[in-house]
PDB file of C-alpha atoms and ligand atoms in Angstrom:
ATOM      1  CA  UNK A1086       0.005  -0.009  -0.016  1.00  0.00           C
ATOM      2  CA  UNK A1087       1.148   3.554  -0.535  1.00  0.00           C
ATOM      3  CA  UNK A1088       1.584   5.941   2.426  1.00  0.00           C
ATOM      4  CA  UNK A1089      -1.668   7.144   3.975  1.00  0.00           C
ATOM      5  CA  UNK A1090      -1.872  10.781   5.207  1.00  0.00           C
ATOM      6  CA  UNK A1091      -1.783  11.008   8.942  1.00  0.00           C
ATOM      7  CA  UNK A1092      -4.921  13.100   8.803  1.00  0.00           C
ATOM      8  CA  UNK A1093      -6.826  10.191   7.378  1.00  0.00           C
ATOM      9  CA  UNK A1094      -5.686   7.943  10.108  1.00  0.00           C
ATOM     10  CA  UNK A1095      -6.567  10.351  12.820  1.00  0.00           C
ATOM     11  CA  UNK A1096      -9.911  11.024  11.522  1.00  0.00           C
ATOM     12  CA  UNK A1097     -10.861   7.334  11.955  1.00  0.00           C
ATOM     13  CA  UNK A1098      -9.197   7.410  15.456  1.00  0.00           C
ATOM     14  CA  UNK A1099     -11.363  10.494  16.321  1.00  0.00           C
ATOM     15  CA  UNK A1100     -14.581   8.627  15.123  1.00  0.00           C
ATOM     16  CA  UNK A1101     -13.816   5.557  17.095  1.00  0.00           C
ATOM     17  CA  UNK A1102     -12.017   7.067  20.158  1.00  0.00           C
ATOM     18  CA  UNK A1103      -8.626   5.682  20.121  1.00  0.00           C
ATOM     19  CA  UNK A1104      -4.965   6.891  19.348  1.00  0.00           C
ATOM     20  CA  UNK A1105      -2.621   5.917  16.611  1.00  0.00           C
ATOM     21  CA  UNK A1106       0.944   5.159  17.610  1.00  0.00           C
ATOM     22  CA  UNK A1107       3.747   7.041  16.006  1.00  0.00           C
ATOM     23  CA  UNK A1108       7.048   5.383  16.294  1.00  0.00           C
ATOM     24  CA  UNK A1109      10.500   6.794  15.519  1.00  0.00           C
ATOM     25  CA  UNK A1110      12.910   5.036  13.238  1.00  0.00           C
ATOM     26  CA  UNK A1111      16.428   5.685  11.866  1.00  0.00           C
ATOM     27  CA  UNK A1112      17.479   2.292  10.518  1.00  0.00           C
ATOM     28  CA  UNK A1113      16.242  -0.713   8.665  1.00  0.00           C
ATOM     29  CA  UNK A1114      15.760  -2.904  11.679  1.00  0.00           C
ATOM     30  CA  UNK A1115      13.394  -0.253  13.476  1.00  0.00           C
ATOM     31  CA  UNK A1116      11.450   0.247  10.284  1.00  0.00           C
ATOM     32  CA  UNK A1117      10.861  -3.436  10.004  1.00  0.00           C
ATOM     33  CA  UNK A1118      10.051  -3.701  13.706  1.00  0.00           C
ATOM     34  CA  UNK A1119       7.343  -0.919  13.465  1.00  0.00           C
ATOM     35  CA  UNK A1120       5.664  -2.402  10.409  1.00  0.00           C
ATOM     36  CA  UNK A1121       5.892  -5.825  11.687  1.00  0.00           C
ATOM     37  CA  UNK A1122       4.188  -4.897  14.954  1.00  0.00           C
ATOM     38  CA  UNK A1123       1.490  -3.073  13.073  1.00  0.00           C
ATOM     39  CA  UNK A1124       0.884  -6.150  10.854  1.00  0.00           C
ATOM     40  CA  UNK A1125       0.795  -8.503  13.824  1.00  0.00           C
ATOM     41  CA  UNK A1126      -1.694  -6.198  15.695  1.00  0.00           C
ATOM     42  CA  UNK A1127      -3.656  -5.350  12.583  1.00  0.00           C
ATOM     43  CA  UNK A1128      -3.085  -1.748  13.560  1.00  0.00           C
ATOM     44  CA  UNK A1129      -2.799   1.405  11.389  1.00  0.00           C
ATOM     45  CA  UNK A1130       0.673   2.929  12.052  1.00  0.00           C
ATOM     46  CA  UNK A1131       2.889   6.018  11.709  1.00  0.00           C
ATOM     47  CA  UNK A1132       6.530   5.663  10.837  1.00  0.00           C
ATOM     48  CA  UNK A1133       8.266   8.874  11.843  1.00  0.00           C
ATOM     49  CA  UNK A1134      11.654  10.182  11.305  1.00  0.00           C
ATOM     50  CA  UNK A1135      13.190  13.116  12.911  1.00  0.00           C
ATOM     51  CA  UNK A1136      15.678  15.532  11.284  1.00  0.00           C
ATOM     52  CA  UNK A1137      18.407  13.773  13.172  1.00  0.00           C
ATOM     53  CA  UNK A1138      17.320  10.315  11.660  1.00  0.00           C
ATOM     54  CA  UNK A1139      17.227  11.820   8.340  1.00  0.00           C
ATOM     55  CA  UNK A1140      20.753  13.059   8.673  1.00  0.00           C
ATOM     56  CA  UNK A1141      21.866   9.629  10.006  1.00  0.00           C
ATOM     57  CA  UNK A1142      20.097   7.332   7.538  1.00  0.00           C
ATOM     58  CA  UNK A1143      19.698   9.838   4.549  1.00  0.00           C
ATOM     59  CA  UNK A1144      16.345  10.891   3.228  1.00  0.00           C
ATOM     60  CA  UNK A1145      16.266   8.618   0.216  1.00  0.00           C
ATOM     61  CA  UNK A1146      17.135   5.566   2.291  1.00  0.00           C
ATOM     62  CA  UNK A1147      14.472   6.230   4.977  1.00  0.00           C
ATOM     63  CA  UNK A1148      11.780   6.696   2.213  1.00  0.00           C
ATOM     64  CA  UNK A1149      12.780   3.649   0.366  1.00  0.00           C
ATOM     65  CA  UNK A1150      12.911   1.508   3.338  1.00  0.00           C
ATOM     66  CA  UNK A1151       9.580   2.792   4.688  1.00  0.00           C
ATOM     67  CA  UNK A1152       8.164   2.245   1.247  1.00  0.00           C
ATOM     68  CA  UNK A1153       9.357  -1.382   1.016  1.00  0.00           C
ATOM     69  CA  UNK A1154       7.881  -2.045   4.464  1.00  0.00           C
ATOM     70  CA  UNK A1155       4.515  -0.616   3.633  1.00  0.00           C
ATOM     71  CA  UNK A1156       4.324  -2.508   0.535  1.00  0.00           C
ATOM     72  CA  UNK A1157       4.785  -5.745   2.305  1.00  0.00           C
ATOM     73  CA  UNK A1158       1.836  -5.361   4.566  1.00  0.00           C
ATOM     74  CA  UNK A1159      -1.931  -4.918   4.388  1.00  0.00           C
ATOM     75  CA  UNK A1160      -2.350  -2.368   7.175  1.00  0.00           C
ATOM     76  CA  UNK A1161      -2.243   1.436   6.523  1.00  0.00           C
ATOM     77  CA  UNK A1162       1.213   2.991   7.047  1.00  0.00           C
ATOM     78  CA  UNK A1163       2.042   6.689   7.162  1.00  0.00           C
ATOM     79  CA  UNK A1164       5.423   8.265   6.879  1.00  0.00           C
ATOM     80  CA  UNK A1165       5.847  11.386   9.039  1.00  0.00           C
ATOM     81  CA  UNK A1166       8.539  13.964   9.684  1.00  0.00           C
ATOM     82  CA  UNK A1167       8.775  14.479  13.397  1.00  0.00           C
ATOM     83  CA  UNK A1168       9.745  17.942  14.745  1.00  0.00           C
ATOM     84  CA  UNK A1169      10.738  19.472  11.346  1.00  0.00           C
ATOM     85  CA  UNK A1170      12.066  22.924  12.205  1.00  0.00           C
ATOM     86  CA  UNK A1171      12.404  24.585   8.825  1.00  0.00           C
ATOM     87  CA  UNK A1172      10.135  25.353   5.803  1.00  0.00           C
ATOM     88  CA  UNK A1173      12.872  23.802   3.496  1.00  0.00           C
ATOM     89  CA  UNK A1174      13.043  20.572   5.377  1.00  0.00           C
ATOM     90  CA  UNK A1175       9.328  20.042   5.328  1.00  0.00           C
ATOM     91  CA  UNK A1176       9.407  20.764   1.568  1.00  0.00           C
ATOM     92  CA  UNK A1177      12.128  18.254   0.983  1.00  0.00           C
ATOM     93  CA  UNK A1178      10.063  15.570   2.900  1.00  0.00           C
ATOM     94  CA  UNK A1179       6.957  16.423   0.970  1.00  0.00           C
ATOM     95  CA  UNK A1180       8.870  16.126  -2.404  1.00  0.00           C
ATOM     96  CA  UNK A1181      10.565  12.896  -1.193  1.00  0.00           C
ATOM     97  CA  UNK A1182       7.159  11.204  -0.628  1.00  0.00           C
ATOM     98  CA  UNK A1183       6.300  11.649   3.196  1.00  0.00           C
ATOM     99  CA  UNK A1184       2.538  11.578   3.716  1.00  0.00           C
ATOM    100  CA  UNK A1185       2.709  13.833   6.785  1.00  0.00           C
ATOM    101  CA  UNK A1186       5.156  16.453   8.212  1.00  0.00           C
ATOM    102  CA  UNK A1187       5.441  18.261  11.463  1.00  0.00           C
ATOM    103  CA  UNK A1188       6.528  21.833  11.582  1.00  0.00           C
ATOM    104  CA  UNK A1189       7.720  22.655  15.020  1.00  0.00           C
ATOM    105  CA  UNK A1190       7.716  26.401  15.435  1.00  0.00           C
ATOM    106  CA  UNK A1191       6.989  26.140  19.154  1.00  0.00           C
ATOM    107  CA  UNK A1192      10.302  27.977  19.890  1.00  0.00           C
ATOM    108  CA  UNK A1193       9.075  31.055  18.014  1.00  0.00           C
ATOM    109  CA  UNK A1194       6.804  33.900  19.174  1.00  0.00           C
ATOM    110  CA  UNK A1195       3.166  32.867  18.465  1.00  0.00           C
ATOM    111  CA  UNK A1196       2.659  34.909  15.267  1.00  0.00           C
ATOM    112  CA  UNK A1197       5.935  33.813  13.856  1.00  0.00           C
ATOM    113  CA  UNK A1198       5.009  30.185  14.672  1.00  0.00           C
ATOM    114  CA  UNK A1199       1.722  30.799  12.849  1.00  0.00           C
ATOM    115  CA  UNK A1200       3.337  32.309   9.715  1.00  0.00           C
ATOM    116  CA  UNK A1201       5.813  29.399   9.360  1.00  0.00           C
ATOM    117  CA  UNK A1202       3.236  26.768   9.986  1.00  0.00           C
ATOM    118  CA  UNK A1203       0.934  28.294   7.556  1.00  0.00           C
ATOM    119  CA  UNK A1204       3.504  28.320   4.824  1.00  0.00           C
ATOM    120  CA  UNK A1205       4.133  24.562   5.237  1.00  0.00           C
ATOM    121  CA  UNK A1206       0.309  23.881   5.308  1.00  0.00           C
ATOM    122  CA  UNK A1207       0.028  25.694   1.867  1.00  0.00           C
ATOM    123  CA  UNK A1208       2.749  23.536   0.405  1.00  0.00           C
ATOM    124  CA  UNK A1209       1.738  20.388   2.032  1.00  0.00           C
ATOM    125  CA  UNK A1210      -1.932  20.586   1.313  1.00  0.00           C
ATOM    126  CA  UNK A1211      -1.320  21.065  -2.378  1.00  0.00           C
ATOM    127  CA  UNK A1212       0.561  17.654  -2.333  1.00  0.00           C
ATOM    128  CA  UNK A1213      -2.113  15.905  -0.226  1.00  0.00           C
ATOM    129  CA  UNK A1214       0.184  15.697   2.808  1.00  0.00           C
ATOM    130  CA  UNK A1215      -1.015  16.427   6.333  1.00  0.00           C
ATOM    131  CA  UNK A1216       0.660  18.864   8.705  1.00  0.00           C
ATOM    132  CA  UNK A1217       1.083  18.702  12.575  1.00  0.00           C
ATOM    133  CA  UNK A1218       1.874  21.933  14.350  1.00  0.00           C
ATOM    134  CA  UNK A1219       2.946  22.557  17.977  1.00  0.00           C
ATOM    135  CA  UNK A1220       2.082  25.119  20.552  1.00  0.00           C
ATOM    136  CA  UNK A1221       3.563  25.284  23.971  1.00  0.00           C
ATOM    137  CA  UNK A1222       7.046  23.869  24.589  1.00  0.00           C
ATOM    138  CA  UNK A1223       7.664  20.189  25.652  1.00  0.00           C
ATOM    139  CA  UNK A1224      10.452  19.770  27.975  1.00  0.00           C
ATOM    140  CA  UNK A1225      13.458  17.511  27.370  1.00  0.00           C
ATOM    141  CA  UNK A1226      15.536  16.424  24.405  1.00  0.00           C
ATOM    142  CA  UNK A1227      14.403  14.997  21.063  1.00  0.00           C
ATOM    143  CA  UNK A1228      17.463  14.451  18.969  1.00  0.00           C
ATOM    144  CA  UNK A1229      18.727  17.791  18.128  1.00  0.00           C
ATOM    145  CA  UNK A1230      16.020  19.849  19.911  1.00  0.00           C
ATOM    146  CA  UNK A1231      16.720  20.558  23.619  1.00  0.00           C
ATOM    147  CA  UNK A1232      14.205  22.315  25.793  1.00  0.00           C
ATOM    148  CA  UNK A1233      15.237  23.064  29.416  1.00  0.00           C
ATOM    149  CA  UNK A1234      12.693  22.979  32.308  1.00  0.00           C
ATOM    150  CA  UNK A1235      12.705  26.799  32.568  1.00  0.00           C
ATOM    151  CA  UNK A1236      12.093  27.168  29.022  1.00  0.00           C
ATOM    152  CA  UNK A1237       9.192  24.723  28.869  1.00  0.00           C
ATOM    153  CA  UNK A1238       5.602  25.875  29.047  1.00  0.00           C
ATOM    154  CA  UNK A1239       2.061  24.348  28.684  1.00  0.00           C
ATOM    155  CA  UNK A1240      -0.231  24.966  25.808  1.00  0.00           C
ATOM    156  CA  UNK A1241      -2.817  27.715  26.315  1.00  0.00           C
ATOM    157  CA  UNK A1242      -6.265  26.437  25.358  1.00  0.00           C
ATOM    158  CA  UNK A1243      -7.479  29.831  23.750  1.00  0.00           C
ATOM    159  CA  UNK A1244      -4.170  30.146  22.017  1.00  0.00           C
ATOM    160  CA  UNK A1245      -4.465  26.701  20.741  1.00  0.00           C
ATOM    161  CA  UNK A1246      -7.780  27.540  19.042  1.00  0.00           C
ATOM    162  CA  UNK A1247      -6.399  30.604  17.464  1.00  0.00           C
ATOM    163  CA  UNK A1248      -3.345  28.695  16.314  1.00  0.00           C
ATOM    164  CA  UNK A1249      -5.407  25.998  14.659  1.00  0.00           C
ATOM    165  CA  UNK A1250      -7.760  28.440  12.906  1.00  0.00           C
ATOM    166  CA  UNK A1251      -5.040  30.747  11.657  1.00  0.00           C
ATOM    167  CA  UNK A1252      -2.853  27.885  10.360  1.00  0.00           C
ATOM    168  CA  UNK A1253      -5.106  25.207   9.054  1.00  0.00           C
ATOM    169  CA  UNK A1254      -3.121  22.380  10.601  1.00  0.00           C
ATOM    170  CA  UNK A1255      -4.543  18.884  10.428  1.00  0.00           C
ATOM    171  CA  UNK A1256      -3.373  18.023  14.003  1.00  0.00           C
ATOM    172  CA  UNK A1257      -1.913  19.878  16.931  1.00  0.00           C
ATOM    173  CA  UNK A1258       0.967  18.656  19.329  1.00  0.00           C
ATOM    174  CA  UNK A1259       0.242  19.897  22.903  1.00  0.00           C
ATOM    175  CA  UNK A1260       2.444  20.485  25.861  1.00  0.00           C
ATOM    176  CA  UNK A1261       0.419  19.244  28.891  1.00  0.00           C
ATOM    177  CA  UNK A1262       3.168  17.743  31.167  1.00  0.00           C
ATOM    178  CA  UNK A1263       4.984  14.948  29.170  1.00  0.00           C
ATOM    179  CA  UNK A1264       8.599  15.367  28.323  1.00  0.00           C
ATOM    180  CA  UNK A1265      11.016  14.043  25.566  1.00  0.00           C
ATOM    181  CA  UNK A1266      13.582  11.410  26.690  1.00  0.00           C
ATOM    182  CA  UNK A1267      13.734   9.637  30.120  1.00  0.00           C
ATOM    183  CA  UNK A1268      11.566  10.929  33.085  1.00  0.00           C
ATOM    184  CA  UNK A1269      13.051  11.766  36.435  1.00  0.00           C
ATOM    185  CA  UNK A1270      10.249  10.699  38.648  1.00  0.00           C
ATOM    186  CA  UNK A1271       6.681  10.173  37.573  1.00  0.00           C
ATOM    187  CA  UNK A1272       5.291  12.609  34.997  1.00  0.00           C
ATOM    188  CA  UNK A1273       2.006  14.330  35.916  1.00  0.00           C
ATOM    189  CA  UNK A1274      -0.220  15.316  33.124  1.00  0.00           C
ATOM    190  CA  UNK A1275      -2.590  18.262  33.177  1.00  0.00           C
ATOM    191  CA  UNK A1276      -5.823  16.487  32.040  1.00  0.00           C
ATOM    192  CA  UNK A1277      -8.075  19.566  32.836  1.00  0.00           C
ATOM    193  CA  UNK A1278      -5.893  21.571  30.321  1.00  0.00           C
ATOM    194  CA  UNK A1279      -6.132  18.641  27.830  1.00  0.00           C
ATOM    195  CA  UNK A1280      -9.894  18.591  28.063  1.00  0.00           C
ATOM    196  CA  UNK A1281     -10.099  22.392  27.768  1.00  0.00           C
ATOM    197  CA  UNK A1282      -7.923  22.276  24.593  1.00  0.00           C
ATOM    198  CA  UNK A1283     -10.052  19.525  23.130  1.00  0.00           C
ATOM    199  CA  UNK A1284     -13.197  21.574  23.693  1.00  0.00           C
ATOM    200  CA  UNK A1285     -11.843  24.571  21.842  1.00  0.00           C
ATOM    201  CA  UNK A1286      -9.844  22.798  19.051  1.00  0.00           C
ATOM    202  CA  UNK A1287     -11.469  20.898  16.296  1.00  0.00           C
ATOM    203  CA  UNK A1288      -8.423  18.948  14.927  1.00  0.00           C
ATOM    204  CA  UNK A1289      -6.982  15.755  16.655  1.00  0.00           C
ATOM    205  CA  UNK A1290      -4.370  16.280  19.340  1.00  0.00           C
ATOM    206  CA  UNK A1291      -0.897  14.749  19.528  1.00  0.00           C
ATOM    207  CA  UNK A1292       0.969  13.660  22.699  1.00  0.00           C
ATOM    208  CA  UNK A1293       4.724  13.668  22.434  1.00  0.00           C
ATOM    209  CA  UNK A1294       7.199  12.328  24.943  1.00  0.00           C
ATOM    210  CA  UNK A1295       4.815   9.474  25.952  1.00  0.00           C
ATOM    211  CA  UNK A1296       7.549   6.956  26.642  1.00  0.00           C
ATOM    212  CA  UNK A1297       7.547   6.193  30.416  1.00  0.00           C
ATOM    213  CA  UNK A1298       4.005   7.819  31.050  1.00  0.00           C
ATOM    214  CA  UNK A1299       2.042   5.396  33.214  1.00  0.00           C
ATOM    215  CA  UNK A1300      -0.526   3.176  31.333  1.00  0.00           C
ATOM    216  CA  UNK A1301      -3.603   4.696  33.181  1.00  0.00           C
ATOM    217  CA  UNK A1302      -2.474   8.172  32.338  1.00  0.00           C
ATOM    218  CA  UNK A1303      -2.169   7.296  28.552  1.00  0.00           C
ATOM    219  CA  UNK A1304      -5.594   5.842  28.783  1.00  0.00           C
ATOM    220  CA  UNK A1305      -7.044   8.961  30.289  1.00  0.00           C
ATOM    221  CA  UNK A1306      -5.263  11.130  27.706  1.00  0.00           C
ATOM    222  CA  UNK A1307      -6.964   9.019  24.936  1.00  0.00           C
ATOM    223  CA  UNK A1308     -10.286   9.275  26.680  1.00  0.00           C
ATOM    224  CA  UNK A1309      -9.773  12.948  26.783  1.00  0.00           C
ATOM    225  CA  UNK A1310      -9.136  13.326  23.072  1.00  0.00           C
ATOM    226  CA  UNK A1311      -5.534  12.411  22.188  1.00  0.00           C
ATOM    227  CA  UNK A1312      -5.237  10.831  18.791  1.00  0.00           C
ATOM    228  CA  UNK A1313      -1.661  10.373  18.158  1.00  0.00           C
ATOM    229  CA  UNK A1314       0.958   9.228  20.500  1.00  0.00           C
ATOM    230  CA  UNK A1315       4.602   9.406  19.805  1.00  0.00           C
ATOM    231  CA  UNK A1316       7.096   6.781  21.245  1.00  0.00           C
ATOM    232  CA  UNK A1317      10.772   6.891  20.722  1.00  0.00           C
ATOM    233  CA  UNK A1318      12.665   6.443  24.060  1.00  0.00           C
ATOM    234  CA  UNK A1319      11.089   3.102  24.941  1.00  0.00           C
ATOM    235  CA  UNK A1320      11.897   1.698  21.573  1.00  0.00           C
ATOM    236  CA  UNK A1321      15.502   2.774  21.896  1.00  0.00           C
ATOM    237  CA  UNK A1322      15.732   1.277  25.470  1.00  0.00           C
ATOM    238  CA  UNK A1323      14.447  -2.000  24.385  1.00  0.00           C
ATOM    239  CA  UNK A1324      16.569  -2.114  21.148  1.00  0.00           C
ATOM    240  CA  UNK A1325      19.805  -1.087  22.749  1.00  0.00           C
ATOM    241  CA  UNK A1326      19.076  -3.146  25.853  1.00  0.00           C
ATOM    242  CA  UNK A1327      18.822  -6.329  23.744  1.00  0.00           C
ATOM    243  CA  UNK A1328      22.006  -5.406  21.893  1.00  0.00           C
ATOM    244  CA  UNK A1329      23.785  -5.122  25.270  1.00  0.00           C
ATOM    245  CA  UNK A1330      22.566  -8.398  26.292  1.00  0.00           C
ATOM    246  CA  UNK A1331      23.355 -10.169  23.120  1.00  0.00           C
ATOM    247  CA  UNK A1332      26.990  -8.606  23.021  1.00  0.00           C
ATOM    248  CA  UNK A1333      27.430  -9.494  26.664  1.00  0.00           C
ATOM    249  CA  UNK A1334      26.261 -13.074  26.264  1.00  0.00           C
ATOM    250  CA  UNK A1335      28.172 -13.750  23.046  1.00  0.00           C
ATOM    251  CA  UNK A1336      31.322 -11.762  23.223  1.00  0.00           C
ATOM    252  CA  UNK A1337      32.857 -13.696  20.391  1.00  0.00           C
ATOM    253  CA  UNK A1338      29.960 -13.078  17.941  1.00  0.00           C
ATOM    254  CA  UNK A1339      30.969 -11.248  14.929  1.00  0.00           C
ATOM    255  CA  UNK A1340      27.713 -11.647  12.717  1.00  0.00           C
ATOM    256  CA  UNK A1341      25.752  -8.376  13.023  1.00  0.00           C
ATOM    257  CA  UNK A1342      22.511 -10.289  12.332  1.00  0.00           C
ATOM    258  CA  UNK A1343      22.791 -12.283  15.427  1.00  0.00           C
ATOM    259  CA  UNK A1344      23.006  -9.224  17.498  1.00  0.00           C
ATOM    260  CA  UNK A1345      20.600  -6.985  15.476  1.00  0.00           C
ATOM    261  CA  UNK A1346      17.890  -9.610  14.988  1.00  0.00           C
ATOM    262  CA  UNK A1347      17.102 -10.032  18.836  1.00  0.00           C
ATOM    263  CA  UNK A1348      17.170  -6.237  19.180  1.00  0.00           C
ATOM    264  CA  UNK A1349      14.452  -5.944  16.388  1.00  0.00           C
ATOM    265  CA  UNK A1350      12.393  -8.581  18.045  1.00  0.00           C
ATOM    266  CA  UNK A1351      12.609  -6.611  21.368  1.00  0.00           C
ATOM    267  CA  UNK A1352      11.554  -3.421  19.662  1.00  0.00           C
ATOM    268  CA  UNK A1353       8.513  -5.415  18.107  1.00  0.00           C
ATOM    269  CA  UNK A1354       7.280  -6.432  21.405  1.00  0.00           C
ATOM    270  CA  UNK A1355       7.450  -2.891  22.902  1.00  0.00           C
ATOM    271  CA  UNK A1356       5.570  -1.503  19.894  1.00  0.00           C
ATOM    272  CA  UNK A1357       2.851  -4.145  20.040  1.00  0.00           C
ATOM    273  CA  UNK A1358       2.199  -3.463  23.645  1.00  0.00           C
ATOM    274  CA  UNK A1359       1.917   0.335  22.840  1.00  0.00           C
ATOM    275  CA  UNK A1360      -0.610  -0.498  20.172  1.00  0.00           C
ATOM    276  CA  UNK A1361      -2.820  -2.482  22.513  1.00  0.00           C
ATOM    277  CA  UNK A1362      -2.527   0.237  25.099  1.00  0.00           C
ATOM    278  CA  UNK A1363      -3.435   3.120  22.627  1.00  0.00           C
ATOM    279  CA  UNK A1364      -6.528   1.054  21.222  1.00  0.00           C
ATOM    280  CA  UNK A1365      -5.230   1.123  17.650  1.00  0.00           C
ATOM    281  CA  UNK A1366      -4.658  -2.703  17.738  1.00  0.00           C
ATOM    282  CA  UNK A1367      -7.312  -4.390  15.544  1.00  0.00           C
ATOM    283  CA  UNK A1368      -8.307  -0.975  13.891  1.00  0.00           C
ATOM    284  CA  UNK A1369      -6.645  -1.386  10.584  1.00  0.00           C
ATOM    285  CA  UNK A1370      -9.200  -1.399   7.816  1.00  0.00           C
ATOM    286  CA  UNK A1371      -8.032  -3.946   5.311  1.00  0.00           C
TER     287      UNK A1371
HETATM  288 ZN1   ZN M1768       8.309  15.208  20.085  1.00  0.00          ZN
END
């Protein structure tokens, strides 16, 4: 199947009250793990690559791998740019075949964020590609984007409505208490704020930094209207954890496949569990 725009997947999620998992990838094993998990769970899925991932793997490789993976399965697959920060990067991804892009202007003053996001929406819409915007600043580190605690702030609901109306984005990433990377202590989500945003904003909401958030908090976020949930850190932990175990158990092994294969399997298991938690398992229309 060709890539499906994220907007299409999220419309179905909105109708049926679940969230679609968006999983970060930067190599062949992770692309395979994500799509294999989706096929096993009969789940729609979003493969996402950050600018750092594109720098590492190369844009052409990422698109080709994702395309090969999507062709081999019957579930809907989207390819999404995670945290694009420039208009040029977004355009390159649209031209390369991504079905969705995020433009993260959250570090900019509101009107500049709106202006940048609108430019991306205009180009993407013409190509049938969906756009995710971000308002509010999510704490932590996502590849090359680092936000200190003192710089982070939550999304203002009224501003969120204004932002969505002015930009025409298909979905909105909100800052309601999650963080990128690993948590120190237990994250506390501001559910009241999430519900208020949901009341005022008509597009699906996106939760970033969801690795390490307790299951019950994820369920509550989905009940309150989150329709796309990003997972990166927990996949990395599973993948690299398995690599460490294999290397430790077989110090003489020199076949990369013997080390990377079990890491890929470990990633599949984490991703499948997330799909069941988010409610997207079993929701693929095939
Ligand atoms: Zn993020």
